Coordinates of C-alpha atoms in Angstrom, one line a residue:
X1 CA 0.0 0.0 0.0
X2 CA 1.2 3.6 -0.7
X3 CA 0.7 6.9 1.6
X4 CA -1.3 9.3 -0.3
X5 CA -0.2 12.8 0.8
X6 CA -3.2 14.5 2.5
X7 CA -4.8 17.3 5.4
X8 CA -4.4 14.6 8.1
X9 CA -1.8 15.1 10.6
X10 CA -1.0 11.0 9.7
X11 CA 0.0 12.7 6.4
X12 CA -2.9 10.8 4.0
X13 CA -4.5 7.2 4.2
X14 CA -3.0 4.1 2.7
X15 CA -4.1 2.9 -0.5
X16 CA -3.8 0.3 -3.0
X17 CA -0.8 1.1 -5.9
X18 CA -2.9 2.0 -9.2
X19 CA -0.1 2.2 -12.0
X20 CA 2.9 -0.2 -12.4
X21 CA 5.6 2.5 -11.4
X22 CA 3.7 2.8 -7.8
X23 CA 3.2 -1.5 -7.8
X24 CA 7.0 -2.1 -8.4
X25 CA 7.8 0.8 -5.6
X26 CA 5.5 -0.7 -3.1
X27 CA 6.7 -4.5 -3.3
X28 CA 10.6 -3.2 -3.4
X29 CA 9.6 -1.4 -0.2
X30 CA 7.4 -4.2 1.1
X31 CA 10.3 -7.3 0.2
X32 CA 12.8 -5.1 0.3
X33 CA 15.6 -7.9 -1.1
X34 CA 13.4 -8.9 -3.8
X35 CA 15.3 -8.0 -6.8
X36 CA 18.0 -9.8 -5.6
X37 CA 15.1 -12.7 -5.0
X38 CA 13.8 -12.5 -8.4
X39 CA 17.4 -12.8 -9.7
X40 CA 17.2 -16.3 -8.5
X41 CA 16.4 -18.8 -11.2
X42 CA 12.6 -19.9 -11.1
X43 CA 13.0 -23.6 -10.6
X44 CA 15.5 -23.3 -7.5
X45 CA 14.1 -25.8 -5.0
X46 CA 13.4 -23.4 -2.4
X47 CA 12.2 -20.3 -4.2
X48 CA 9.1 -22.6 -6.2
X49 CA 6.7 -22.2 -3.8
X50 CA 8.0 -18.6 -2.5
X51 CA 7.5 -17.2 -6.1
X52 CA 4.5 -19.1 -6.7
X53 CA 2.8 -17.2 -3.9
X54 CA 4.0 -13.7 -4.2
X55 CA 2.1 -14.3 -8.2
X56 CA -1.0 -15.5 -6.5
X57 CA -0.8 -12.1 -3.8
X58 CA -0.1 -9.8 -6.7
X59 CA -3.0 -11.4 -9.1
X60 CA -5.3 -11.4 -5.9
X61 CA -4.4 -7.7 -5.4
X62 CA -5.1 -6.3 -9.1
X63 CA -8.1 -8.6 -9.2
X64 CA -11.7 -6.1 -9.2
X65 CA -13.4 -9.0 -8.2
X66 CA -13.1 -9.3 -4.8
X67 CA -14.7 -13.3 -4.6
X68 CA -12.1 -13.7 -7.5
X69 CA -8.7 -12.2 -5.4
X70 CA -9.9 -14.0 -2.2
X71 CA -9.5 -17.1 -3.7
X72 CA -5.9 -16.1 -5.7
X73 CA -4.9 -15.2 -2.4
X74 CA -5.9 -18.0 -0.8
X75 CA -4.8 -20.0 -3.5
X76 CA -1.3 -18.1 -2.5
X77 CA -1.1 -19.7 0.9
X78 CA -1.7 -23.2 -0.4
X79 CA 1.4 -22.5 -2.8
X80 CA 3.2 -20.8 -0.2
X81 CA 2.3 -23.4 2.4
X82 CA 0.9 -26.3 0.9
X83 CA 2.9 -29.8 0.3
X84 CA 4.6 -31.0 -2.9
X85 CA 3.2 -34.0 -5.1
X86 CA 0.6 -36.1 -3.8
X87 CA -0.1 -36.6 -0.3
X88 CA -3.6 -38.3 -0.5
X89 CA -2.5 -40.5 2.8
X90 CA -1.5 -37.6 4.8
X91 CA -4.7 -35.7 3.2
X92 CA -6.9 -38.1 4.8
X93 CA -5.6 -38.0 8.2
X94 CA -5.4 -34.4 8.7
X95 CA -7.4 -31.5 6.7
X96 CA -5.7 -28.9 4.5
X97 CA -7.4 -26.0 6.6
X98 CA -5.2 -27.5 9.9
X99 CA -2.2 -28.0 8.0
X100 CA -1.9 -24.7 6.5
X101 CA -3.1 -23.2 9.7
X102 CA -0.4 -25.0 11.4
X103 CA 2.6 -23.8 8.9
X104 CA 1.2 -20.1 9.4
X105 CA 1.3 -20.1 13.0
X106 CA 4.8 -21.6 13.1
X107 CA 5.8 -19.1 10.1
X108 CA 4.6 -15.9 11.8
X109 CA 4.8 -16.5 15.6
X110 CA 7.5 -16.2 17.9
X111 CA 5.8 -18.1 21.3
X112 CA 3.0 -20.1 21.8
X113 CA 0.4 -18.0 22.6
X114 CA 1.4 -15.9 19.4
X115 CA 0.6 -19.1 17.6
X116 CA -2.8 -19.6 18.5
X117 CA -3.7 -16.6 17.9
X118 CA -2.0 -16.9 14.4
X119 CA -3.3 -20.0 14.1
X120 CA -7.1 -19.3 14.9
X121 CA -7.1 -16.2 12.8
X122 CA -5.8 -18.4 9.8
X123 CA -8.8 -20.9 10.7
X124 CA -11.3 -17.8 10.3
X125 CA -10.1 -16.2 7.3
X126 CA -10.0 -19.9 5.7
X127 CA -12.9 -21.1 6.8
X128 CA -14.9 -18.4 4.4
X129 CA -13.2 -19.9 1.7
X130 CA -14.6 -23.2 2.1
X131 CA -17.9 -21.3 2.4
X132 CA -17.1 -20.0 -1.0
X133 CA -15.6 -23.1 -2.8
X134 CA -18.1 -25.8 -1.7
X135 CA -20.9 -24.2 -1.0
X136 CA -20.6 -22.2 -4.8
X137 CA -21.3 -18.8 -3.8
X138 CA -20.5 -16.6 -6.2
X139 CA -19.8 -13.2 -4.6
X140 CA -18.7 -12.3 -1.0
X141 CA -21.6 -10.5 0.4
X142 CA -21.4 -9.2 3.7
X143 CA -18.6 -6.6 5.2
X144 CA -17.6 -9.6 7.1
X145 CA -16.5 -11.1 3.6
X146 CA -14.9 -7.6 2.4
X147 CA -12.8 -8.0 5.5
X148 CA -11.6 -11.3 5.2
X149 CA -10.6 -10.4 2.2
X150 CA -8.4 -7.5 3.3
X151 CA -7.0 -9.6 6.0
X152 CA -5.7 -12.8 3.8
X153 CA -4.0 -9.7 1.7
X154 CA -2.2 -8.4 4.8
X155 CA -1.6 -12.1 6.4
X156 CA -0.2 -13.5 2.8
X157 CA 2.0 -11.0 2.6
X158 CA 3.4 -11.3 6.1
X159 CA 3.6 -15.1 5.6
X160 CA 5.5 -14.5 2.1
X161 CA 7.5 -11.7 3.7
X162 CA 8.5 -13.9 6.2
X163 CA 9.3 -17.1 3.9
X164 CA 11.2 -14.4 1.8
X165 CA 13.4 -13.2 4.2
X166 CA 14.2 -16.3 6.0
X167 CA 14.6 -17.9 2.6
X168 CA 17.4 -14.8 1.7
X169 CA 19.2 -14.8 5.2
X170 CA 20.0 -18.9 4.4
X171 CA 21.6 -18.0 0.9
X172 CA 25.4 -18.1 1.0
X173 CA 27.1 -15.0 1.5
X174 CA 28.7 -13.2 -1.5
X175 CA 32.1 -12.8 -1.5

């Protein structure tokens, strides 16, 4: 998001980047090591899913439709998050909602209590997109819905932020 100058004495509200110039600005100040990220070829093992998720966020951001970017972004966790190949076994035993919950707890907290809360706000924003996928609604309706979708922008990014810069502090160091 990009500060809009204004009358306020914040200095202006936040607001969504509207041309490409202001959408390269705000992830270089948001990821602040991704050019150096993007540098890295696409298929390296560990940047896959990383990449992956920061195309889903960006798709989910530009989308108008906001039933459409709720699922890109939460089709950027699953990327982000999600497991490799097929795990039908392990699919059985324990739900995708848990799972992913899980990984975003452990990704984004620090103790225990920070977890949970990570955790069960995971579990809330998810749970609408079950709502969405299986029950086949076709727009998100209430305010309820317009914030969830806010929220899965600002927790993908924090999760991908996090993946990012752990991903870049285990990269040798250049000479």
């Amino acid at each position: 998001y990009l500060e809009t100058s204004g009358a306020t004495l914040m200095g202006g509200v936040s607001r969504p980047p509207q041309t490409p110039q202001e959408f390269a600005w705000a992830l270089t100040q948001g990821f602040g090591r991704l050019p150096e990220f993007l540098a890295i070829p696409r298929d390296a093992p560990d940047a896959v899913r990383i990449k992956a998720a920061l195309e889903w966020w960006i798709d989910g951001v530009v989308s108008e439709n906001q039933t459409i970017s709720f699922l890109q972004l939460c089709i950027g966790f699953e990327a982000l998050l999600g497991e490799s190949g097929d795990n039908s076994i392990r699919s059985v035993e324990r739900g995708i909602t848990e799972r992913l919950a899980d990984r975003y707890a452990y990704l984004r907290g620090r103790t225990q209590s920070e977890r949970e809360t990570h955790r069960a706000a995971f579990s809330t924003m998810y749970k609408r997109r079950g709502q969405i996928v299986h029950q086949r609604e076709t727009h998100l309706r209430r305010s309820d819905d317009a914030e969830a979708c806010l929220k899965a922008r600002e927790m993908l990014f924090g999760a991908i932020a996090d993946e990012l810069n752990a991903f870049m502090r285990a990269l040798p160091k250049k000479g």
